[in-house]
Coordinates of C-alpha atoms in Angstrom, one line a residue:
X1 CA 89.0 79.5 103.9
X2 CA 85.9 81.8 103.9
X3 CA 83.8 82.5 100.9
X4 CA 83.4 86.4 100.7
X5 CA 81.9 88.5 98.1
X6 CA 81.0 92.3 98.1
X7 CA 79.6 92.6 101.3
X8 CA 82.2 93.2 103.6
X9 CA 82.1 93.9 107.8
X10 CA 84.4 95.2 110.1
X11 CA 85.3 92.1 112.2
X12 CA 82.8 89.9 110.5
X13 CA 82.9 88.7 106.7
X14 CA 79.0 87.3 105.3
X15 CA 79.0 86.5 101.6
X16 CA 76.0 87.7 99.9
X17 CA 75.3 84.0 98.8
X18 CA 74.5 83.8 103.1
X19 CA 72.1 86.7 102.3
X20 CA 70.0 84.7 99.4
X21 CA 67.7 83.8 102.5
X22 CA 67.3 86.8 104.9
X23 CA 65.5 88.9 104.7
X24 CA 67.3 92.6 104.5
X25 CA 66.6 96.2 103.8
X26 CA 68.3 97.3 100.9
X27 CA 69.9 100.3 102.3
X28 CA 71.8 97.8 104.7
X29 CA 73.8 96.2 101.5
X30 CA 76.2 98.4 100.1
X31 CA 79.1 96.7 97.8
X32 CA 82.3 98.2 98.8
X33 CA 85.6 97.2 97.4
X34 CA 87.7 97.7 100.9
X35 CA 86.6 97.0 104.4
X36 CA 87.2 99.7 107.0
X37 CA 90.3 99.6 109.1
X38 CA 89.5 99.3 113.0
X39 CA 89.0 103.4 113.2
X40 CA 90.3 105.5 116.0
X41 CA 90.6 109.4 116.6
X42 CA 93.6 109.8 114.7
X43 CA 93.7 112.0 111.5
X44 CA 93.9 110.1 108.5
X45 CA 96.6 111.9 105.8
X46 CA 95.7 109.6 103.2
X47 CA 98.2 107.0 101.3
X48 CA 101.4 108.4 100.5
X49 CA 102.0 110.2 96.8
X50 CA 103.7 108.4 94.1
X51 CA 107.3 109.1 94.5
X52 CA 107.6 109.3 98.2
X53 CA 110.2 107.1 99.9
X54 CA 108.4 103.7 101.4
X55 CA 109.1 104.3 105.1
X56 CA 110.9 100.8 106.5
X57 CA 108.9 99.9 109.7
X58 CA 109.4 95.9 111.9
X59 CA 107.2 93.4 111.9
X60 CA 107.2 89.8 112.6
X61 CA 106.8 86.7 111.1
X62 CA 105.7 83.3 112.4
X63 CA 108.6 81.8 113.6
X64 CA 109.8 85.1 115.2
X65 CA 111.8 86.2 112.5
X66 CA 112.2 90.4 111.8
X67 CA 110.8 91.6 108.7
X68 CA 111.6 94.7 107.5
X69 CA 111.3 96.6 103.9
X70 CA 114.7 97.2 103.5
X71 CA 115.2 92.9 103.5
X72 CA 114.1 93.3 100.4
X73 CA 116.3 96.0 98.9
X74 CA 116.6 96.0 94.7
X75 CA 113.3 94.2 95.0
X76 CA 109.6 95.7 93.8
X77 CA 107.6 94.9 97.0
X78 CA 104.3 94.6 97.3
X79 CA 103.2 95.8 100.6
X80 CA 99.4 94.1 100.9
X81 CA 98.1 95.6 104.2
X82 CA 95.6 93.3 105.5
X83 CA 94.0 91.5 108.8
X84 CA 92.4 88.2 109.4
X85 CA 88.2 89.7 109.8
X86 CA 88.9 91.6 106.7
X87 CA 87.0 89.7 103.9
X88 CA 88.4 91.5 101.1
X89 CA 91.7 90.9 102.5
X90 CA 90.9 87.6 102.4
X91 CA 89.1 87.0 99.4
X92 CA 92.0 88.7 97.7
X93 CA 95.3 86.3 98.1
X94 CA 94.4 83.6 96.0
X95 CA 94.8 86.6 93.3
X96 CA 97.6 87.7 94.6
X97 CA 99.5 84.6 95.4
X98 CA 98.9 84.1 91.7
X99 CA 100.3 87.3 90.7
X100 CA 103.2 86.9 93.3
X101 CA 103.9 83.6 91.5
X102 CA 103.6 84.8 88.5
X103 CA 105.8 87.8 89.0
X104 CA 108.5 86.7 91.1
X105 CA 111.5 86.0 88.3
X106 CA 111.4 89.3 87.8
X107 CA 112.1 90.6 91.5
X108 CA 108.7 91.0 92.5
X109 CA 108.0 90.1 96.3
X110 CA 104.7 90.1 98.2
X111 CA 104.7 91.0 101.8
X112 CA 101.5 90.5 103.5
X113 CA 101.6 92.6 106.4
X114 CA 99.0 92.2 109.2
X115 CA 97.4 95.4 110.7
X116 CA 94.8 96.2 112.8
X117 CA 94.8 93.2 115.2
X118 CA 96.1 91.1 117.8
X119 CA 99.2 88.9 117.1
X120 CA 97.0 85.8 118.5
X121 CA 94.2 86.3 116.0
X122 CA 97.7 87.1 113.5
X123 CA 99.3 83.7 114.3
X124 CA 96.1 81.2 114.4
X125 CA 95.2 82.7 111.0
X126 CA 98.7 82.5 109.1
X127 CA 99.3 78.7 111.1
X128 CA 95.7 77.5 109.5
X129 CA 96.1 79.4 106.1
X130 CA 99.7 80.7 104.9
X131 CA 100.5 77.0 103.2
X132 CA 98.0 77.7 100.5
X133 CA 99.7 81.1 99.4
X134 CA 103.6 80.3 99.3
X135 CA 105.0 82.9 97.6
X136 CA 103.1 85.6 99.9
X137 CA 105.1 86.8 103.0
X138 CA 103.0 86.9 106.1
X139 CA 103.7 89.4 108.7
X140 CA 101.9 91.5 111.2
X141 CA 102.9 95.1 112.6
X142 CA 103.9 94.8 116.8
X143 CA 101.8 97.7 117.7
X144 CA 98.8 95.1 117.5
X145 CA 95.0 96.3 118.5
X146 CA 94.1 96.8 121.7
X147 CA 98.0 97.8 122.9
X148 CA 98.9 101.0 123.9
X149 CA 101.0 101.7 120.9
X150 CA 98.1 100.9 118.6
X151 CA 97.7 104.1 117.3
X152 CA 101.5 104.0 116.0
X153 CA 100.7 101.0 113.5
X154 CA 102.4 101.4 110.4
X155 CA 99.4 100.9 107.9
X156 CA 98.0 104.0 109.3
X157 CA 100.1 106.1 110.4
X158 CA 103.2 106.1 107.9
X159 CA 101.2 105.1 104.8
X160 CA 97.8 106.7 105.6
X161 CA 95.7 103.7 105.2
X162 CA 92.0 103.7 106.1
X163 CA 90.4 100.7 104.0
X164 CA 91.9 97.1 103.8
X165 CA 92.8 95.6 101.8
X166 CA 95.4 98.0 100.4
X167 CA 98.1 97.1 98.5
X168 CA 101.1 99.7 97.8
X169 CA 103.7 98.9 95.4
X170 CA 107.5 100.3 95.9
X171 CA 110.2 100.1 93.0
X172 CA 113.4 99.2 93.5
X173 CA 114.7 102.8 94.2
X174 CA 112.4 102.3 97.7
X175 CA 109.7 105.2 96.4
X176 CA 106.0 104.9 96.2
X177 CA 104.8 103.2 92.6
X178 CA 101.2 103.5 94.0
X179 CA 98.4 102.2 95.8
X180 CA 95.5 99.8 95.0
X181 CA 92.5 99.7 97.4
X182 CA 90.4 96.8 97.8
X183 CA 90.4 94.2 95.1
X184 CA 88.4 93.0 92.5
X185 CA 89.6 89.5 92.3
X186 CA 90.7 88.1 89.0
X187 CA 90.0 90.5 86.5
X188 CA 91.3 93.3 88.7
X189 CA 94.6 94.4 86.5
X190 CA 95.9 97.3 88.7
X191 CA 98.4 96.3 90.5
X192 CA 99.8 94.4 87.0
X193 CA 99.5 98.1 85.4
X194 CA 101.5 99.5 88.6
X195 CA 103.8 96.6 88.7
X196 CA 104.7 97.9 84.5
X197 CA 105.4 101.4 85.4
X198 CA 108.3 100.1 87.7
X199 CA 109.6 98.1 84.6
X200 CA 107.9 94.6 85.6
X201 CA 107.1 92.9 82.3
X202 CA 103.6 92.7 82.0
X203 CA 101.0 91.8 78.9
X204 CA 99.9 94.8 77.1
X205 CA 96.5 94.4 76.8
X206 CA 97.0 93.6 81.2
X207 CA 98.5 96.8 81.5
X208 CA 95.6 98.6 79.2
X209 CA 92.7 97.1 81.4
X210 CA 94.8 98.3 84.5
X211 CA 95.0 102.0 83.7
X212 CA 91.7 102.1 82.7
X213 CA 90.8 100.4 85.9
X214 CA 93.1 102.8 87.6
X215 CA 91.7 105.7 86.0
X216 CA 88.3 104.3 87.1
X217 CA 89.1 104.4 90.6
X218 CA 90.0 107.7 90.8
X219 CA 87.4 108.9 89.4
X220 CA 85.3 107.1 92.1
X221 CA 87.7 108.5 94.5
X222 CA 86.6 112.2 93.1
X223 CA 83.1 111.1 93.4
X224 CA 83.2 110.1 96.5
X225 CA 85.0 113.1 97.7
X226 CA 82.1 115.3 96.4
X227 CA 80.0 113.1 98.1
X228 CA 81.5 113.7 101.7
X229 CA 81.9 117.5 100.9
X230 CA 78.3 117.1 100.1
X231 CA 77.1 115.5 103.6
X232 CA 79.7 117.2 105.3
X233 CA 77.6 120.8 104.1
X234 CA 73.9 118.9 104.4
X235 CA 74.5 116.2 106.4
X236 CA 72.1 113.2 106.4
X237 CA 71.0 111.5 109.9
X238 CA 73.5 109.3 111.4
X239 CA 70.9 106.4 112.7
X240 CA 68.2 104.9 111.5
X241 CA 64.6 104.1 112.8
X242 CA 63.4 100.7 111.9
X243 CA 65.6 97.3 112.4
X244 CA 64.6 96.1 109.7
X245 CA 61.0 94.1 110.0
X246 CA 61.4 95.8 113.3
X247 CA 59.5 99.5 113.1
X248 CA 60.7 102.3 116.0
X249 CA 58.3 102.0 118.6
X250 CA 57.6 98.5 118.7
X251 CA 58.1 96.0 121.4
X252 CA 62.0 94.4 120.8
X253 CA 61.5 90.6 120.7
X254 CA 63.6 88.5 123.5
X255 CA 66.6 86.2 123.3
X256 CA 69.3 84.3 124.7
X257 CA 72.5 85.5 125.1
X258 CA 75.7 83.7 126.6
X259 CA 78.6 84.6 129.1
X260 CA 82.0 83.3 128.8
X261 CA 81.4 80.6 131.4
X262 CA 78.5 79.1 128.9
X263 CA 75.4 80.9 131.8
X264 CA 72.4 82.0 129.7
X265 CA 70.6 85.1 130.2
X266 CA 67.5 86.5 128.8
X267 CA 68.0 90.3 127.4
X268 CA 64.5 91.0 128.4
X269 CA 65.9 90.5 132.2
X270 CA 69.1 92.0 131.8
X271 CA 66.8 95.5 130.1
X272 CA 63.6 95.5 132.5
X273 CA 63.0 99.3 133.3
X274 CA 66.3 100.1 131.5
X275 CA 67.5 102.2 128.7
X276 CA 69.6 100.1 126.7
X277 CA 71.9 100.7 124.0
X278 CA 72.9 97.1 122.7
X279 CA 76.6 97.2 120.4
X280 CA 77.2 94.4 118.0
X281 CA 80.5 93.4 116.7
X282 CA 82.7 90.3 116.0
X283 CA 82.9 88.1 119.3
X284 CA 86.9 88.0 118.6
X285 CA 88.0 91.3 117.6
X286 CA 85.2 93.7 119.5
X287 CA 84.5 97.2 118.2
X288 CA 87.4 100.0 118.0
X289 CA 89.4 100.9 121.2
X290 CA 87.8 104.3 120.9
X291 CA 84.1 102.9 120.8
X292 CA 85.0 101.2 123.7
X293 CA 86.1 104.4 125.3
X294 CA 83.5 106.4 124.7
X295 CA 81.2 103.5 125.8
X296 CA 83.1 103.5 129.5
X297 CA 82.9 106.9 130.1
X298 CA 79.1 106.8 128.8
X299 CA 78.1 103.9 130.7
X300 CA 79.4 106.0 134.4
X301 CA 78.1 109.2 133.7
X302 CA 74.4 107.7 132.9
X303 CA 74.2 104.9 134.7
X304 CA 72.4 106.6 137.5
X305 CA 69.7 107.5 134.6
X306 CA 69.2 103.5 134.3
X307 CA 70.9 103.5 131.1
X308 CA 72.6 100.2 130.4
X309 CA 75.6 99.9 127.7
X310 CA 75.9 96.0 126.5
X311 CA 77.8 94.2 124.2
X312 CA 76.9 91.1 122.3
X313 CA 79.4 89.5 120.5
X314 CA 78.8 88.0 117.0
X315 CA 79.5 84.7 115.3
X316 CA 82.4 84.0 117.9
X317 CA 83.3 80.8 120.3
X318 CA 83.3 81.4 124.3
X319 CA 87.1 81.1 124.0
X320 CA 87.3 83.8 121.3
X321 CA 85.1 86.0 123.1
X322 CA 87.2 85.4 126.3
X323 CA 90.3 85.5 124.5
X324 CA 89.5 89.4 123.2
X325 CA 88.4 90.2 127.4
X326 CA 91.5 89.4 128.3
X327 CA 93.3 91.7 126.5
X328 CA 91.1 94.6 127.6
X329 CA 92.0 96.7 130.8
X330 CA 88.9 97.6 132.0
X331 CA 85.3 97.7 130.5
X332 CA 82.6 99.3 132.3
X333 CA 79.6 97.4 130.9
X334 CA 78.4 93.9 130.0
X335 CA 79.7 91.6 127.4
X336 CA 77.6 88.8 126.0
X337 CA 78.2 86.4 123.4
X338 CA 75.7 85.4 120.8
X339 CA 74.7 81.6 120.9
X340 CA 74.6 81.2 117.2
X341 CA 78.3 80.6 117.7
X342 CA 80.9 80.7 114.8
X343 CA 79.9 80.4 110.6
X344 CA 81.4 77.2 109.2
X345 CA 84.3 77.3 107.3
X346 CA 85.8 75.0 104.4
X347 CA 89.7 74.3 103.4
X348 CA 90.4 76.3 100.3
X349 CA 88.0 77.5 98.2
X350 CA 84.4 77.0 98.5
X351 CA 84.1 77.6 94.5
X352 CA 85.8 74.9 94.1
X353 CA 83.8 72.5 96.1
X354 CA 81.4 70.2 94.0
X355 CA 78.0 71.2 93.6
X356 CA 76.4 69.6 95.9
X357 CA 79.1 69.7 98.8
X358 CA 78.8 73.9 98.1
X359 CA 75.2 73.9 98.2
X360 CA 75.2 72.0 101.9
X361 CA 78.3 74.3 103.2
X362 CA 75.8 77.5 102.3
X363 CA 72.8 76.3 103.6
X364 CA 74.9 75.6 107.2
X365 CA 76.1 78.9 106.8
X366 CA 72.7 80.8 106.1
X367 CA 71.1 78.1 108.9
X368 CA 73.8 79.9 111.1
X369 CA 73.0 83.3 110.0
X370 CA 69.4 83.1 110.6
X371 CA 69.9 81.6 114.1
X372 CA 71.7 85.2 114.8
X373 CA 70.5 87.4 117.4
X374 CA 70.4 90.5 114.5
X375 CA 68.4 88.0 112.6
X376 CA 66.2 86.9 115.1
X377 CA 65.2 90.7 116.1
X378 CA 65.1 92.3 113.0
X379 CA 65.4 89.6 109.8
X380 CA 69.3 92.1 108.7
X381 CA 72.7 91.9 109.1
X382 CA 73.9 95.0 110.1
X383 CA 77.5 96.4 109.5
X384 CA 79.4 95.9 112.3
X385 CA 79.8 97.5 114.9
X386 CA 76.5 98.6 115.1
X387 CA 73.9 99.6 118.3
X388 CA 70.9 99.2 118.9
X389 CA 69.3 101.8 121.5
X390 CA 65.8 100.1 123.4
X391 CA 64.0 102.8 125.9
X392 CA 62.9 102.4 129.2
X393 CA 59.6 100.3 128.5
X394 CA 61.2 97.6 125.9
X395 CA 60.6 99.7 122.9
X396 CA 63.1 100.1 119.7
X397 CA 64.5 103.7 119.2
X398 CA 66.8 103.5 116.1
X399 CA 70.3 102.1 115.6
X400 CA 73.2 103.0 114.0
X401 CA 76.3 100.9 112.0
X402 CA 80.1 101.3 111.7
X403 CA 82.2 103.5 113.6
X404 CA 83.9 107.1 113.6
X405 CA 84.2 108.8 117.2
X406 CA 82.4 111.9 116.2
X407 CA 79.5 110.3 114.0
X408 CA 78.7 107.7 116.3
X409 CA 78.9 110.3 119.6
X410 CA 75.9 111.8 117.3
X411 CA 73.8 108.7 116.4
X412 CA 74.0 107.6 120.2
X413 CA 73.4 111.3 121.7
X414 CA 70.2 111.5 119.0
X415 CA 68.1 108.3 120.2
X416 CA 69.3 108.5 123.6
X417 CA 67.2 112.3 123.5
X418 CA 64.5 110.2 121.9
X419 CA 64.7 107.7 124.8
X420 CA 63.9 110.0 127.4
X421 CA 67.7 110.4 129.0
X422 CA 69.2 113.6 129.9
X423 CA 72.3 114.7 128.4
X424 CA 74.9 116.3 129.8
X425 CA 75.6 119.7 127.5
X426 CA 79.3 118.0 126.3
X427 CA 77.2 114.8 125.5
X428 CA 74.5 116.8 123.8
X429 CA 74.9 116.3 119.8
X430 CA 75.8 118.8 117.4
X431 CA 72.6 118.4 115.6
X432 CA 69.1 116.9 117.3
X433 CA 67.3 115.5 113.9
X434 CA 63.7 116.2 114.1
X435 CA 61.6 112.6 113.8
X436 CA 60.6 113.8 110.4
X437 CA 63.8 114.3 108.9
X438 CA 64.4 110.9 110.3
X439 CA 61.7 108.7 109.2
X440 CA 61.5 106.0 106.6
X441 CA 60.2 106.6 103.3
X442 CA 56.7 105.5 102.9
X443 CA 56.7 101.6 101.0
X444 CA 55.8 102.2 97.2
X445 CA 52.3 101.1 96.3
X446 CA 51.2 98.0 95.2
X447 CA 51.3 96.7 91.9
X448 CA 50.1 93.4 91.4
X449 CA 52.8 90.9 89.4
X450 CA 52.2 90.2 85.9
X451 CA 50.9 86.8 85.4
X452 CA 52.2 83.8 83.9
X453 CA 50.4 83.7 80.7
X454 CA 50.7 87.3 80.0
X455 CA 52.5 88.3 77.1
X456 CA 55.6 89.9 78.4
X457 CA 55.6 94.1 78.2
X458 CA 58.2 95.4 76.0
X459 CA 60.8 98.0 77.5
X460 CA 64.1 99.9 76.4
X461 CA 67.2 100.0 78.9
X462 CA 70.5 100.3 78.0
X463 CA 73.9 98.4 77.7
X464 CA 77.3 99.6 79.3
X465 CA 78.0 101.4 76.5
X466 CA 75.1 103.3 76.5
X467 CA 73.5 101.2 73.5
X468 CA 69.7 100.4 73.6
X469 CA 68.6 97.2 74.9
X470 CA 64.8 95.7 74.6
X471 CA 62.8 92.8 75.2
X472 CA 61.7 93.0 71.4
X473 CA 65.5 92.5 70.6
X474 CA 65.7 88.8 71.9
X475 CA 62.2 88.0 69.3
X476 CA 62.2 84.4 68.4
X477 CA 64.6 83.1 71.4
X478 CA 63.7 82.1 75.0
X479 CA 64.5 84.8 77.1
X480 CA 65.4 84.5 80.7
X481 CA 64.3 88.5 81.9
X482 CA 66.3 88.7 85.5
X483 CA 65.6 91.7 87.3
X484 CA 68.7 92.1 89.8
X485 CA 70.8 95.3 91.8
X486 CA 74.2 95.7 92.7
X487 CA 73.5 96.1 96.2
X488 CA 71.4 92.7 96.0
X489 CA 72.9 90.0 98.2
X490 CA 70.3 87.3 96.7
X491 CA 71.2 88.6 92.8
X492 CA 75.0 88.3 93.7
X493 CA 74.0 84.4 95.3
X494 CA 72.1 83.7 92.0
X495 CA 74.5 85.0 89.3
X496 CA 76.9 81.9 88.7
X497 CA 74.1 79.7 88.5
X498 CA 71.9 82.1 86.0
X499 CA 75.5 82.4 84.1
X500 CA 75.3 78.6 84.1
X501 CA 72.3 78.3 83.0
X502 CA 72.7 81.0 80.2
X503 CA 76.1 78.8 78.9
X504 CA 74.3 75.7 79.1
X505 CA 71.0 76.5 76.7
X506 CA 72.5 78.9 74.6
X507 CA 72.6 76.3 72.0
X508 CA 69.2 75.8 72.3
X509 CA 68.1 79.6 71.6
X510 CA 68.0 80.9 75.3
X511 CA 69.4 84.2 76.2
X512 CA 69.6 85.3 79.9
X513 CA 69.1 89.0 80.0
X514 CA 69.9 91.1 83.7
X515 CA 68.3 94.1 83.7
X516 CA 69.4 96.0 86.7
X517 CA 66.5 97.9 88.7
X518 CA 66.4 100.1 91.4
X519 CA 69.9 101.2 91.1
X520 CA 72.4 103.6 90.0
X521 CA 73.7 104.0 86.5
X522 CA 77.4 104.6 88.2
X523 CA 76.6 101.7 90.6
X524 CA 76.1 99.6 87.4
X525 CA 79.0 100.1 85.3
X526 CA 81.5 99.4 88.1
X527 CA 79.8 96.4 89.1
X528 CA 79.5 95.0 85.2
X529 CA 83.3 96.2 84.4
X530 CA 84.3 94.5 87.3
X531 CA 82.6 91.3 86.9
X532 CA 81.6 90.7 83.2
X533 CA 84.6 88.5 82.9
X534 CA 82.9 86.0 85.7
X535 CA 79.8 86.4 83.6
X536 CA 80.4 85.8 80.2
X537 CA 77.5 84.7 78.7
X538 CA 74.6 87.5 80.7
X539 CA 73.6 90.5 78.5
X540 CA 73.8 93.4 81.3
X541 CA 71.8 96.5 80.9
X542 CA 70.6 99.2 83.3
X543 CA 66.7 100.7 83.5
X544 CA 67.2 104.6 83.3
X545 CA 64.2 105.0 85.5
X546 CA 66.4 103.6 88.4
X547 CA 64.4 104.2 91.6
X548 CA 61.2 105.8 90.0
X549 CA 57.8 104.0 90.1
X550 CA 58.3 104.1 86.0
X551 CA 61.0 101.6 86.4
X552 CA 59.7 98.5 84.2
X553 CA 60.2 95.9 87.1
X554 CA 57.7 97.7 89.3
X555 CA 55.1 99.5 86.6
X556 CA 55.4 96.8 84.0
X557 CA 55.9 93.6 85.5
X558 CA 54.9 94.4 89.8
X559 CA 58.2 93.0 91.1
X560 CA 58.7 93.9 94.2
X561 CA 61.5 91.9 95.6
X562 CA 64.5 90.5 93.8
X563 CA 66.5 88.4 91.8
X564 CA 63.0 87.8 90.1
X565 CA 63.3 86.0 86.7
X566 CA 60.7 85.9 83.8
X567 CA 60.7 82.8 81.5
X568 CA 60.1 83.9 78.2
X569 CA 58.9 81.6 75.3
X570 CA 59.7 82.2 71.6
X571 CA 56.2 83.8 71.0
X572 CA 56.9 86.6 74.0
X573 CA 54.7 84.7 76.4
X574 CA 55.5 84.5 80.2
X575 CA 55.4 80.8 80.8
X576 CA 57.4 81.0 84.4
X577 CA 58.3 83.7 87.1
X578 CA 61.4 82.4 89.3
X579 CA 61.3 84.7 92.5
X580 CA 64.7 84.5 94.7
X581 CA 67.5 81.5 94.3
X582 CA 68.8 79.5 97.4
X583 CA 72.4 77.3 96.5
X584 CA 72.1 74.3 94.7
X585 CA 68.3 75.3 93.4
X586 CA 67.8 74.1 89.6
X587 CA 64.3 75.9 89.5
X588 CA 65.1 78.3 86.7
X589 CA 66.5 75.1 84.6
X590 CA 63.0 73.8 85.1
X591 CA 60.9 76.1 84.2
X592 CA 63.0 76.6 80.4
X593 CA 61.2 73.5 79.8
X594 CA 57.6 75.3 79.9
X595 CA 59.4 77.7 76.8
X596 CA 60.0 74.1 75.0
X597 CA 64.0 74.2 76.0
X598 CA 65.2 70.0 76.6
X599 CA 65.9 69.4 80.4
X600 CA 67.7 66.7 81.4
X601 CA 65.1 64.8 83.3
X602 CA 67.4 64.3 86.7
X603 CA 67.6 68.3 86.8
X604 CA 63.6 68.2 86.6
X605 CA 63.1 65.9 89.6
X606 CA 65.7 67.9 91.8
X607 CA 63.9 70.9 90.4
X608 CA 60.4 69.6 91.9
X609 CA 62.4 68.9 95.0
X610 CA 63.5 72.0 95.3
X611 CA 60.0 73.6 95.0
X612 CA 58.7 71.1 97.2
X613 CA 61.3 72.5 99.7
X614 CA 60.2 75.9 99.2
X615 CA 56.6 74.8 100.1
X616 CA 57.6 73.3 103.2
X617 CA 59.4 76.3 104.6
X618 CA 56.9 78.6 103.2
X619 CA 54.3 76.7 106.0
X620 CA 57.1 76.6 108.2
X621 CA 56.7 79.4 111.1
X622 CA 59.7 81.3 110.4
X623 CA 60.3 81.2 106.6
X624 CA 63.3 81.5 105.1
X625 CA 63.3 84.1 102.0
X626 CA 65.5 83.5 99.3
X627 CA 64.8 87.2 97.8
X628 CA 65.1 90.8 98.5
X629 CA 62.2 93.1 99.0
X630 CA 62.4 96.0 96.8
X631 CA 62.1 99.0 98.4
X632 CA 63.5 101.8 97.5
X633 CA 67.1 102.4 99.2
X634 CA 68.1 105.9 101.0
X635 CA 70.8 107.3 98.4

């Protein structure tokens, strides 16, 4: 099973730990509790409301048996919609298994109902992994992805599911008791609170916690709906100009592609003299069917203007891509494969590996990601499916990510117009955005980082309850001031080690203070409520200046990349600064020794090796970047 955290891509799931060595623009990273279900042109009616009779439908299991809801009449059923490509789904299974085992004696049954993928992929994943979850009933909807009946899949047509994982709790009377979208891991008590509503005996404390989380989810849904309405009234550009470090107007870097026969081709040769729309998606599952239909039509219409639509499958094998291609009736454009290949995997949970084995595994995955085409081109990993438009002179025009039929058409249409393609009237976007509307925000003025040896400036933040938290509150203690943000992948990767440091050295008067910067208050509150149980020894607070230039991280400390950790001694003096984190590093531990903290000699030696490795990487042509550039993300 792969390790997943918060960045979940449709078809590809990348843990934040893997982002720890990648330079990724902030705007490309957004934590999400659920991955979007494979989109289609069908209208969505929303999840079934409480009290509705749950529709029965046909599934099949690995043995070929028919599985229906009606098979479990009189039971409390948790209908868990999932897909093999869905990172949040896979990440949720250990917790779901724990709950299925805990409540099975009370007549609770969890049906893991596969949706929005192919039967081949369901079989492959279930054969390899189902034994790890013995109390889950694994089955799949026969209306598989790519089939003529895909629009009839129960998740979308009967239950109104638009994101995975989605759980629907069905009482013994066969009526819907509630729905849970996304999964927050072991601290997520929403499912148990809903089970309590249908008579399952759940500890009162857990029920209360789950009810609070359900209420918070409802508030977030209201906020999301309001934001969606605002976006409808004042639409934002559905595309971006700069692809990471590659700026609009710059020449597209060349790279190698493979076909399913293993033959190589250079992108520059394929694109020479053409306007190219390059798609990026999962090698094994491809983009949504509606997107394929759009591309087939556009390729046919604009071929005469030397427009080339070209697909690139990411993180898969030639065999997986060949299987996907074999399921397509016809494609009017070529599809190639990224030679980086699939991400390595590990049996069981990565968290269960020994420290050295886990670090080695994550390093291997990081290296594979850095070798991928999006990383070669712009140093980022976008949500997929994504597309990049290159003009006939080989210059980047812009790019977009995610998919909905209307938004995708508007985004591609705008960028093709910018590339000089003459669109037919029916393909003109609803709104043509001027260059001034889509230009990236100007970079902030650079501020020099406060030097080692300086006195650490005091500043005020607020904790989850709104109480003030200041640096001066920790006078007389050794403080690790850790600047982070909820959208920052490397920050997420560093937090388990920061917690370990906080727990191990607290008896020596060490305090780890996680000060959220360049982030919204609502995002901070959501994140901390969801994750603080995993990090009980870290003090969390939020800078009310948020993304403004006055934020403490920039104005007082000169921080331009996160995570950045300042080690402050008992007199308030900065004794060391640790920028970024790579799996297995103990540089922070060694930095504490400079503040008088007793640190094991073996750890100090390991830290020297970590620093030497960083120095070697910095001297290389393509150095790894363990922190995220602190640009202000677009709201």
